[in-house]
Amino acid sequence: MAPKPRPAAAPAAPATGAAAAGGDGAADGDKRTPTAYEQRVYRLCSAIPKGRVTTYGELAKALDPPSSARAVGQAMRRNPFAPRVPCHRVVAANMEIGGFTGSWGPEAASVKRKRAMLIEEGVPFGGDGRVGRACLVRAEELARLAAGKKGLAGGKGGAGE
DNA sequence: GCCATGGCTAGTA
DNA sequence: GCCATGGCTAGTA
């Protein structure tokens, strides 16, 4: 209950206890506030179109100050907004499914769920269990998508492209 | 000192 | 299979 709007810049408030837990609460947003870096990652992640995927590395390159795939993976793993933030659309560089909700590898139950979600969204899988390169969103395109989403105006002049 | 990564090397077939 | 990269958490002082 009481989805209190938290102060953007909560100075102290470690909110350790939070206890929360209170049964089925567990809604997203109750966990700790994502760092500025994580928020950038999530914003970019949200810009991945349905039916497409990107990789940890491409997402890292598309970040404002570019970072590493490893750091992106960590942010994904700690994503408190899943699946609202579609972290399931991020796969490994070799186009293998990757991980989901803390698990890694195609055998993990949660990862199978990830694959099911992607298939549902129209992402094609090859017989080897990898995602087709065709639907990969590269860093440049991802950055453009994110900018368009943020600006809403579509960027300069809009003409063409 | 961890990691939901990724690129490169070595070793084997 | 190894190790460099980047950001974060936990544990100490």
Coordinates of N, CA and C (backbone and C1' of nucleotides) in Angstrom, one line a residue:
Chain A
M1 N 0.8 -1.2 0.0 CA 0.0 0.0 0.0 C 0.8 1.2 0.0
A2 N 0.2 2.3 0.0 CA 0.9 3.6 0.1 C 2.1 3.6 -0.7
P3 N 2.0 3.7 -2.0 CA 3.1 3.9 -2.9 C 3.6 5.3 -2.7
K4 N 4.3 5.6 -1.6 CA 4.8 7.0 -1.4 C 5.8 7.4 -2.5
P5 N 5.6 8.6 -3.0 CA 6.6 9.1 -3.9 C 7.8 9.3 -3.1
R6 N 8.8 8.7 -3.5 CA 10.1 8.9 -2.7 C 10.8 10.1 -3.2
P7 N 11.4 10.8 -2.3 CA 12.2 12.0 -2.7 C 13.3 11.6 -3.7
A8 N 13.4 12.4 -4.7 CA 14.4 12.0 -5.7 C 15.8 11.9 -5.1
A9 N 16.1 12.8 -4.2 CA 17.4 12.8 -3.7 C 17.6 12.4 -2.3
A10 N 16.8 11.4 -1.9 CA 16.8 11.0 -0.5 C 18.3 11.0 0.0
P11 N 18.5 12.0 0.9 CA 19.9 12.1 1.4 C 20.3 10.9 2.2
A12 N 19.7 10.7 3.3 CA 20.1 9.6 4.1 C 19.1 8.5 3.8
A13 N 18.3 8.2 4.7 CA 17.3 7.1 4.4 C 17.8 5.9 3.8
P14 N 18.6 5.2 4.5 CA 19.1 3.9 4.0 C 18.0 2.9 3.8
A15 N 16.9 3.2 4.5 CA 15.8 2.3 4.4 C 16.1 0.8 4.4
T16 N 17.1 0.5 5.2 CA 17.5 -0.8 5.3 C 16.4 -1.8 5.6
G17 N 15.9 -1.7 6.7 CA 14.8 -2.6 7.1 C 13.8 -2.7 6.0
A18 N 13.0 -1.7 5.8 CA 12.0 -1.7 4.7 C 11.1 -2.9 5.0
A19 N 11.7 -3.9 5.6 CA 10.9 -5.0 6.0 C 9.9 -5.3 4.8
A20 N 9.1 -4.5 4.6 CA 8.2 -4.7 3.5 C 7.8 -6.1 3.6
A21 N 8.3 -6.9 2.6 CA 8.0 -8.3 2.6 C 6.6 -8.6 2.9
G22 N 6.0 -7.9 3.9 CA 4.7 -8.2 4.3 C 3.9 -9.0 3.4
G23 N 4.3 -10.2 3.2 CA 3.4 -11.1 2.4 C 3.7 -11.0 0.9
D24 N 2.6 -10.6 0.2 CA 2.7 -10.6 -1.2 C 3.2 -9.3 -1.8
G25 N 3.5 -8.4 -1.0 CA 3.9 -7.1 -1.5 C 4.8 -7.3 -2.7
A26 N 6.1 -7.3 -2.5 CA 7.0 -7.7 -3.5 C 6.8 -7.0 -4.8
A27 N 6.0 -6.0 -4.8 CA 5.9 -5.3 -6.1 C 7.2 -4.6 -6.4
D28 N 7.4 -4.3 -7.6 CA 8.7 -3.6 -7.9 C 8.7 -2.2 -7.3
G29 N 9.8 -1.7 -7.2 CA 9.9 -0.3 -6.7 C 10.2 -0.2 -5.2
D30 N 9.9 -1.3 -4.6 CA 10.1 -1.2 -3.1 C 11.6 -1.4 -2.8
K31 N 12.3 -2.0 -3.6 CA 13.7 -2.3 -3.3 C 14.5 -1.0 -3.4
R32 N 15.7 -1.1 -3.3 CA 16.5 0.1 -3.2 C 16.4 1.0 -4.5
T33 N 16.7 2.2 -4.4 CA 16.7 3.1 -5.6 C 17.8 2.8 -6.5
P34 N 17.5 2.6 -7.7 CA 18.6 2.3 -8.7 C 19.6 3.5 -8.8
T35 N 20.8 3.2 -9.0 CA 21.8 4.2 -9.2 C 21.6 5.0 -10.5
A36 N 22.2 6.1 -10.6 CA 22.0 6.9 -11.9 C 22.5 6.0 -13.1
Y37 N 23.5 5.3 -12.9 CA 24.0 4.5 -14.0 C 23.0 3.4 -14.4
E38 N 22.4 2.8 -13.4 CA 21.4 1.7 -13.6 C 20.2 2.3 -14.3
Q39 N 19.8 3.5 -13.9 CA 18.7 4.1 -14.5 C 18.9 4.4 -16.0
R40 N 20.1 4.8 -16.3 CA 20.4 4.9 -17.8 C 20.3 3.6 -18.5
V41 N 20.8 2.6 -17.9 CA 20.7 1.3 -18.5 C 19.3 0.8 -18.7
Y42 N 18.5 1.1 -17.7 CA 17.1 0.6 -17.8 C 16.3 1.5 -18.9
R43 N 16.7 2.7 -19.0 CA 16.0 3.6 -20.0 C 16.3 3.1 -21.4
L44 N 17.6 2.8 -21.5 CA 18.0 2.3 -22.9 C 17.4 0.9 -23.1
C45 N 17.3 0.1 -22.1 CA 16.7 -1.2 -22.3 C 15.3 -1.1 -22.7
S46 N 14.6 -0.1 -22.2 CA 13.2 0.1 -22.5 C 13.0 0.5 -23.9
A47 N 14.0 0.9 -24.5 CA 13.9 1.4 -25.9 C 14.1 0.3 -26.9
I48 N 14.4 -0.9 -26.5 CA 14.5 -2.0 -27.4 C 13.1 -2.4 -27.9
P49 N 12.8 -2.3 -29.2 CA 11.5 -2.6 -29.7 C 11.1 -4.1 -29.5
K50 N 9.8 -4.3 -29.4 CA 9.3 -5.6 -29.3 C 9.7 -6.4 -30.5
G51 N 10.1 -7.6 -30.3 CA 10.4 -8.5 -31.5 C 11.9 -8.3 -31.9
R52 N 12.6 -7.5 -31.2 CA 14.0 -7.3 -31.5 C 14.8 -7.6 -30.2
V53 N 16.1 -7.7 -30.3 CA 16.9 -7.9 -29.1 C 18.2 -7.1 -29.3
T54 N 18.9 -6.9 -28.2 CA 20.3 -6.4 -28.3 C 21.2 -7.2 -27.4
T55 N 22.5 -6.9 -27.4 CA 23.4 -7.6 -26.5 C 23.9 -6.7 -25.4
Y56 N 24.4 -7.4 -24.4 CA 25.0 -6.6 -23.3 C 26.0 -5.6 -23.8
G57 N 26.8 -6.1 -24.7 CA 27.9 -5.2 -25.3 C 27.4 -4.1 -26.1
E58 N 26.4 -4.3 -26.9 CA 25.8 -3.2 -27.7 C 25.2 -2.2 -26.8
L59 N 24.4 -2.7 -25.8 CA 23.8 -1.8 -24.9 C 24.8 -0.9 -24.2
A60 N 25.9 -1.6 -23.8 CA 27.0 -0.9 -23.1 C 27.6 0.2 -24.0
K61 N 27.7 0.0 -25.3 CA 28.3 0.9 -26.3 C 27.3 2.1 -26.5
A62 N 26.0 1.8 -26.4 CA 25.0 2.8 -26.7 C 24.8 3.7 -25.5
L63 N 25.3 3.4 -24.3 CA 25.2 4.2 -23.1 C 25.8 5.6 -23.3
D64 N 25.3 6.5 -22.6 CA 25.8 7.9 -22.8 C 27.3 7.9 -22.6
P65 N 27.8 7.7 -21.4 CA 29.2 7.4 -21.4 C 29.3 5.9 -21.6
P66 N 29.8 5.4 -22.6 CA 29.9 4.0 -22.9 C 30.5 3.2 -21.7
S67 N 30.0 2.1 -21.4 CA 30.6 1.3 -20.3 C 30.9 -0.1 -20.8
S68 N 31.0 -1.1 -19.9 CA 31.3 -2.4 -20.3 C 30.1 -3.3 -20.3
A69 N 30.2 -4.4 -21.0 CA 29.1 -5.4 -21.1 C 28.9 -6.0 -19.7
R70 N 29.9 -6.1 -19.0 CA 29.9 -6.7 -17.7 C 29.0 -5.9 -16.8
A71 N 29.3 -4.6 -16.8 CA 28.5 -3.6 -15.9 C 27.0 -3.7 -16.3
V72 N 26.7 -3.8 -17.6 CA 25.3 -3.8 -18.0 C 24.7 -5.1 -17.5
G73 N 25.4 -6.2 -17.6 CA 24.9 -7.5 -17.1 C 24.5 -7.4 -15.6
Q74 N 25.4 -6.7 -14.9 CA 25.1 -6.5 -13.5 C 23.8 -5.7 -13.2
A75 N 23.7 -4.7 -14.0 CA 22.5 -3.8 -13.8 C 21.2 -4.7 -14.2
M76 N 21.3 -5.5 -15.3 CA 20.2 -6.3 -15.7 C 19.8 -7.2 -14.5
R77 N 20.8 -7.8 -14.0 CA 20.6 -8.8 -12.9 C 19.9 -8.2 -11.7
R78 N 20.2 -7.0 -11.5 CA 19.6 -6.3 -10.3 C 18.4 -5.5 -10.7
N79 N 17.9 -5.6 -11.9 CA 16.8 -4.9 -12.4 C 15.5 -5.1 -11.5
P80 N 15.1 -4.1 -10.7 CA 13.9 -4.2 -9.9 C 12.6 -4.1 -10.6
F81 N 12.7 -3.6 -11.9 CA 11.5 -3.3 -12.6 C 11.1 -4.4 -13.6
A82 N 11.8 -5.5 -13.6 CA 11.5 -6.6 -14.5 C 10.1 -7.1 -14.2
P83 N 9.3 -7.5 -15.2 CA 9.7 -7.4 -16.6 C 9.2 -6.1 -17.3
R84 N 8.8 -5.1 -16.4 CA 8.4 -3.9 -17.0 C 9.5 -3.3 -17.9
V85 N 10.7 -3.3 -17.3 CA 11.9 -3.0 -18.1 C 12.3 -4.3 -18.8
P86 N 12.2 -4.4 -20.1 CA 12.3 -5.6 -20.8 C 13.7 -6.1 -20.9
C87 N 14.3 -6.5 -19.8 CA 15.6 -7.0 -19.8 C 15.7 -8.3 -20.5
H88 N 14.6 -9.0 -20.7 CA 14.6 -10.2 -21.4 C 15.0 -10.1 -22.9
R89 N 15.0 -8.8 -23.4 CA 15.4 -8.6 -24.8 C 16.9 -8.3 -24.9
V90 N 17.6 -8.6 -23.9 CA 19.1 -8.5 -23.9 C 19.7 -9.9 -23.9
V91 N 20.5 -10.2 -24.9 CA 21.1 -11.6 -25.0 C 22.6 -11.4 -25.0
A92 N 23.3 -12.6 -25.0 CA 24.8 -12.6 -25.1 C 25.2 -12.2 -26.5
A93 N 26.5 -11.8 -26.6 CA 27.1 -11.4 -27.9 C 27.0 -12.5 -28.9
N94 N 27.1 -13.7 -28.5 CA 27.1 -14.8 -29.5 C 25.6 -15.2 -29.8
M95 N 24.7 -14.3 -29.4 CA 23.3 -14.5 -29.7 C 22.7 -15.7 -28.9
E96 N 23.4 -16.2 -27.9 CA 22.8 -17.2 -27.1 C 21.8 -16.5 -26.1
I97 N 20.9 -17.2 -25.6 CA 19.8 -16.6 -24.8 C 20.3 -15.8 -23.6
G98 N 21.4 -16.3 -23.0 CA 21.9 -15.5 -21.8 C 21.3 -15.9 -20.5
G99 N 21.0 -15.0 -19.7 CA 20.4 -15.3 -18.3 C 19.2 -14.5 -18.1
F100 N 18.5 -14.8 -17.0 CA 17.3 -14.2 -16.6 C 17.1 -14.4 -15.1
T101 N 16.6 -13.3 -14.4 CA 16.3 -13.4 -13.0 C 17.4 -14.2 -12.2
G102 N 18.6 -13.8 -12.4 CA 19.7 -14.3 -11.6 C 20.2 -15.7 -12.1
S103 N 19.5 -16.3 -13.0 CA 20.0 -17.6 -13.5 C 20.6 -17.5 -14.9
W104 N 21.5 -18.4 -15.2 CA 22.2 -18.3 -16.4 C 22.2 -19.7 -17.1
G105 N 22.0 -19.6 -18.4 CA 22.1 -20.9 -19.2 C 20.7 -21.3 -19.6
P106 N 20.6 -21.9 -20.8 CA 19.3 -22.3 -21.4 C 18.6 -23.4 -20.6
E107 N 19.2 -24.0 -19.7 CA 18.5 -25.0 -18.9 C 17.8 -24.5 -17.8
A108 N 18.1 -23.3 -17.3 CA 17.5 -22.7 -16.2 C 16.0 -22.4 -16.5
A109 N 15.2 -22.7 -15.5 CA 13.7 -22.5 -15.7 C 13.4 -21.1 -16.1
S110 N 13.9 -20.1 -15.4 CA 13.6 -18.7 -15.7 C 14.1 -18.3 -17.0
V111 N 15.2 -18.9 -17.5 CA 15.7 -18.6 -18.8 C 14.8 -19.1 -19.9
K112 N 14.2 -20.3 -19.6 CA 13.3 -20.9 -20.5 C 12.1 -19.9 -20.7
R113 N 11.7 -19.3 -19.6 CA 10.6 -18.3 -19.6 C 11.0 -17.1 -20.4
K114 N 12.3 -16.8 -20.3 CA 12.8 -15.6 -21.1 C 12.6 -16.0 -22.6
R115 N 13.0 -17.2 -23.0 CA 12.9 -17.6 -24.4 C 11.4 -17.5 -24.8
A116 N 10.6 -18.1 -24.0 CA 9.1 -18.1 -24.3 C 8.6 -16.7 -24.6
M117 N 9.0 -15.8 -23.7 CA 8.6 -14.4 -23.9 C 9.1 -13.8 -25.2
L118 N 10.3 -14.1 -25.6 CA 10.9 -13.6 -26.8 C 10.2 -14.2 -28.0
I119 N 9.9 -15.5 -28.0 CA 9.2 -16.1 -29.0 C 7.8 -15.5 -29.2
E120 N 7.2 -15.2 -28.1 CA 5.9 -14.6 -28.0 C 5.9 -13.3 -28.7
E121 N 7.1 -12.6 -28.6 CA 7.2 -11.3 -29.2 C 7.6 -11.3 -30.7
G122 N 7.8 -12.5 -31.1 CA 8.2 -12.7 -32.5 C 9.6 -12.8 -32.9
V123 N 10.4 -13.0 -31.8 CA 11.9 -13.2 -32.0 C 12.2 -14.6 -32.5
P124 N 12.8 -14.7 -33.7 CA 13.1 -16.0 -34.2 C 14.3 -16.7 -33.6
F125 N 14.2 -18.0 -33.3 CA 15.3 -18.8 -32.7 C 15.8 -19.8 -33.7
G126 N 17.1 -20.0 -33.8 CA 17.6 -21.0 -34.7 C 17.6 -22.4 -34.0
G127 N 17.9 -23.4 -34.8 CA 17.9 -24.7 -34.2 C 19.0 -24.9 -33.1
D128 N 20.0 -24.0 -33.2 CA 21.0 -24.1 -32.2 C 20.6 -23.3 -30.9
G129 N 19.4 -22.8 -30.9 CA 19.0 -22.1 -29.7 C 19.4 -20.7 -29.6
R130 N 20.0 -20.2 -30.8 CA 20.4 -18.8 -30.7 C 19.4 -17.9 -31.5
V131 N 19.5 -16.6 -31.1 CA 18.6 -15.6 -31.8 C 19.2 -15.3 -33.1
G132 N 18.3 -15.1 -34.1 CA 18.8 -14.7 -35.4 C 19.4 -13.3 -35.4
R133 N 20.5 -13.2 -36.1 CA 21.2 -11.9 -36.1 C 20.3 -10.8 -36.7
A134 N 19.4 -11.2 -37.5 CA 18.6 -10.2 -38.2 C 17.8 -9.2 -37.3
C135 N 17.4 -9.7 -36.1 CA 16.6 -8.8 -35.2 C 17.5 -8.2 -34.2
L136 N 18.8 -8.2 -34.4 CA 19.7 -7.5 -33.4 C 19.7 -6.0 -33.6
V137 N 19.5 -5.3 -32.5 CA 19.5 -3.9 -32.5 C 20.9 -3.5 -32.1
R138 N 21.6 -2.8 -33.0 CA 23.0 -2.4 -32.7 C 23.0 -1.1 -31.9
A139 N 24.2 -0.8 -31.3 CA 24.3 0.3 -30.4 C 23.8 1.6 -31.1
E140 N 24.2 1.8 -32.3 CA 23.8 3.1 -32.9 C 22.3 3.3 -33.0
E141 N 21.7 2.2 -33.5 CA 20.2 2.3 -33.6 C 19.6 2.4 -32.2
L142 N 20.1 1.7 -31.3 CA 19.5 1.7 -29.9 C 19.6 3.1 -29.4
A143 N 20.7 3.7 -29.5 CA 20.9 5.1 -29.0 C 19.9 6.0 -29.7
R144 N 19.7 5.8 -31.0 CA 18.7 6.7 -31.7 C 17.3 6.4 -31.2
L145 N 17.0 5.2 -31.0 CA 15.6 4.8 -30.5 C 15.4 5.5 -29.1
A146 N 16.4 5.4 -28.3 CA 16.3 5.9 -26.9 C 16.1 7.5 -27.0
A147 N 16.9 8.1 -27.9 CA 16.8 9.5 -28.0 C 15.4 9.9 -28.5
G148 N 14.9 9.2 -29.5 CA 13.6 9.5 -30.0 C 12.5 9.3 -29.0
K149 N 12.7 8.3 -28.2 CA 11.7 8.1 -27.1 C 11.7 9.2 -26.1
K150 N 12.9 9.6 -25.8 CA 13.0 10.7 -24.8 C 12.5 12.0 -25.3
G151 N 13.0 12.3 -26.5 CA 12.7 13.6 -27.1 C 11.3 13.7 -27.6
L152 N 10.8 12.6 -28.0 CA 9.4 12.5 -28.4 C 9.2 13.3 -29.7
A153 N 10.0 14.3 -29.9 CA 9.9 15.2 -31.1 C 10.5 14.5 -32.2
G154 N 11.3 13.5 -31.9 CA 11.9 12.8 -33.0 C 13.3 13.3 -33.4
G155 N 13.7 14.3 -32.7 CA 15.1 14.8 -33.1 C 15.0 15.8 -34.2
K156 N 16.1 16.3 -34.5 CA 16.3 17.4 -35.4 C 15.4 17.3 -36.6
G157 N 14.7 18.4 -36.8 CA 14.0 18.5 -38.1 C 13.1 17.4 -38.4
G158 N 13.4 16.3 -38.0 CA 12.6 15.1 -38.3 C 12.7 14.7 -39.7
A159 N 12.9 15.6 -40.6 CA 12.9 15.2 -42.0 C 13.7 14.0 -42.3
G160 N 13.2 13.1 -42.9 CA 13.9 12.1 -43.4 C 14.8 11.2 -42.5
E161 N 15.8 10.8 -42.9 CA 16.5 9.7 -42.3 C 16.4 8.4 -43.0
Chain B
dG1 P 40.5 -9.6 -2.7 O5' 38.9 -9.6 -3.0 C5' 38.1 -10.1 -2.0 C4' 36.7 -10.4 -2.6 C3' 36.8 -11.3 -3.8 O3' 35.6 -12.0 -3.8 C1' 35.9 -9.2 -4.4
dC2 P 35.2 -13.3 -4.5 O5' 33.6 -13.2 -4.4 C5' 32.9 -13.3 -5.6 C4' 31.8 -12.2 -5.7 C3' 31.0 -12.4 -7.0 O3' 29.7 -12.6 -6.6 C1' 31.8 -10.1 -6.9
dC3 P 28.8 -13.9 -7.2 O5' 28.1 -13.2 -8.4 C5' 28.8 -13.1 -9.6 C4' 28.1 -12.2 -10.6 C3' 28.3 -12.9 -12.0 O3' 27.0 -12.9 -12.6 C1' 29.3 -10.7 -11.9
dA4 P 25.6 -13.2 -12.1 O5' 24.7 -13.3 -13.4 C5' 25.1 -14.3 -14.3 C4' 24.9 -13.8 -15.7 C3' 25.4 -12.4 -15.9 O3' 26.0 -12.3 -17.2 C1' 23.2 -12.4 -16.4
dT5 P 27.6 -12.4 -17.5 O5' 27.7 -11.9 -19.0 C5' 27.1 -10.6 -19.3 C4' 28.0 -9.9 -20.3 C3' 28.1 -10.6 -21.6 O3' 28.1 -9.6 -22.7 C1' 30.3 -10.4 -20.7
dG6 P 28.2 -10.0 -24.2 O5' 29.8 -9.9 -24.5 C5' 30.5 -8.7 -24.2 C4' 31.9 -8.8 -24.7 C3' 32.0 -9.6 -26.0 O3' 33.1 -8.9 -26.8 C1' 33.3 -10.6 -24.4
dG7 P 33.2 -9.2 -28.3 O5' 34.8 -9.3 -28.5 C5' 35.6 -8.4 -27.8 C4' 37.0 -9.0 -27.6 C3' 37.5 -9.8 -28.9 O3' 38.8 -9.5 -29.1 C1' 37.5 -11.2 -27.0
dC8 P 39.5 -10.2 -30.4 O5' 40.5 -11.1 -29.6 C5' 41.2 -10.6 -28.4 C4' 42.2 -11.7 -27.9 C3' 42.8 -12.5 -29.0 O3' 44.2 -12.8 -28.6 C1' 41.6 -13.9 -27.5
dT9 P 45.1 -13.7 -29.6 O5' 45.4 -15.0 -28.7 C5' 45.4 -14.9 -27.3 C4' 45.9 -16.1 -26.6 C3' 46.7 -17.1 -27.5 O3' 47.8 -17.7 -26.8 C1' 44.7 -18.2 -26.8
dA10 P 48.7 -18.7 -27.5 O5' 48.1 -20.1 -27.0 C5' 48.0 -20.3 -25.6 C4' 47.4 -21.6 -25.3 C3' 48.1 -22.8 -26.0 O3' 48.1 -23.9 -25.1 C1' 45.8 -22.8 -26.6
dG11 P 49.0 -25.2 -25.5 O5' 47.9 -26.3 -25.6 C5' 46.9 -26.4 -24.6 C4' 45.8 -27.3 -25.1 C3' 46.3 -28.5 -25.8 O3' 45.6 -29.7 -25.4 C1' 44.9 -27.4 -27.2
dT12 P 46.1 -31.2 -25.9 O5' 44.9 -31.6 -26.8 C5' 43.5 -31.6 -26.3 C4' 42.5 -31.8 -27.4 C3' 42.8 -33.1 -28.3 O3' 41.6 -33.8 -28.4 C1' 42.5 -31.2 -29.7
dA13 P 41.6 -35.2 -29.1 O5' 41.0 -34.8 -30.5 C5' 39.8 -34.0 -30.5 C4' 39.1 -34.1 -31.9 C3' 39.4 -35.4 -32.7 O3' 38.4 -35.7 -33.6 C1' 40.4 -33.6 -33.8
Chain C
dG1 P 37.3 -26.1 -19.7 O5' 38.3 -24.8 -20.1 C5' 39.7 -25.1 -20.2 C4' 40.4 -23.8 -20.1 C3' 40.1 -23.0 -18.8 O3' 41.3 -22.4 -18.3 C1' 39.7 -21.6 -20.7
dC2 P 41.4 -21.8 -16.9 O5' 42.0 -20.4 -17.3 C5' 43.1 -20.4 -18.3 C4' 43.3 -19.0 -18.7 C3' 43.3 -17.9 -17.6 O3' 44.3 -17.0 -17.8 C1' 41.7 -17.3 -19.2
dC3 P 44.8 -16.1 -16.5 O5' 44.3 -14.7 -16.9 C5' 44.8 -14.1 -18.1 C4' 44.0 -12.8 -18.4 C3' 43.8 -11.9 -17.3 O3' 43.7 -10.6 -17.8 C1' 41.8 -12.5 -18.1
dA4 P 44.6 -9.5 -17.1 O5' 44.1 -8.2 -17.8 C5' 44.0 -8.1 -19.2 C4' 42.8 -7.3 -19.7 C3' 42.6 -6.1 -18.8 O3' 42.3 -5.0 -19.6 C1' 40.7 -7.4 -18.9
dT5 P 41.9 -3.6 -19.0 O5' 40.3 -3.7 -18.9 C5' 39.5 -4.0 -20.0 C4' 38.1 -3.5 -19.9 C3' 38.0 -2.3 -18.9 O3' 36.9 -1.4 -19.4 C1' 36.7 -4.1 -18.1
dG6 P 36.8 0.1 -18.8 O5' 35.5 0.1 -18.0 C5' 34.4 -0.7 -18.3 C4' 33.3 -0.5 -17.4 C3' 33.4 0.7 -16.4 O3' 32.1 1.2 -16.2 C1' 33.3 -1.4 -15.2
dG7 P 31.7 2.4 -15.3 O5' 30.9 1.8 -14.2 C5' 29.7 1.0 -14.5 C4' 29.1 0.3 -13.3 C3' 28.9 1.2 -12.1 O3' 27.7 0.8 -11.6 C1' 30.3 -0.7 -11.6
dC8 P 27.1 1.6 -10.2 O5' 27.2 0.4 -9.2 C5' 26.6 -0.8 -9.5 C4' 26.7 -1.8 -8.3 C3' 26.4 -1.1 -6.9 O3' 25.6 -2.0 -6.2 C1' 28.5 -2.2 -7.0
dT9 P 25.0 -1.5 -4.7 O5' 25.3 -2.8 -3.8 C5' 25.8 -4.0 -4.4 C4' 26.2 -5.0 -3.4 C3' 25.9 -4.5 -1.9 O3' 25.6 -5.7 -1.2 C1' 28.2 -4.5 -2.2
dA10 P 25.2 -5.6 0.4 O5' 26.6 -6.1 1.0 C5' 27.2 -7.3 0.4 C4' 28.4 -7.6 1.2 C3' 28.3 -7.5 2.7 O3' 29.0 -8.5 3.4 C1' 30.0 -6.0 2.0
dG11 P 28.9 -8.7 5.0 O5' 30.3 -8.3 5.4 C5' 31.4 -8.8 4.6 C4' 32.7 -8.1 5.1 C3' 32.8 -7.9 6.6 O3' 34.1 -8.1 7.0 C1' 33.0 -5.8 5.5
dT12 P 34.4 -8.3 8.6 O5' 35.6 -7.3 8.8 C5' 35.6 -6.1 8.1 C4' 36.9 -5.4 8.1 C3' 37.3 -5.0 9.5 O3' 38.7 -4.7 9.5 C1' 36.5 -3.1 8.4
dA13 P 39.4 -4.2 10.8 O5' 39.3 -2.6 10.7 C5' 39.9 -2.0 9.5 C4' 40.2 -0.5 9.8 C3' 40.4 -0.2 11.3 O3' 41.3 1.0 11.4 C1' 38.4 0.8 10.7

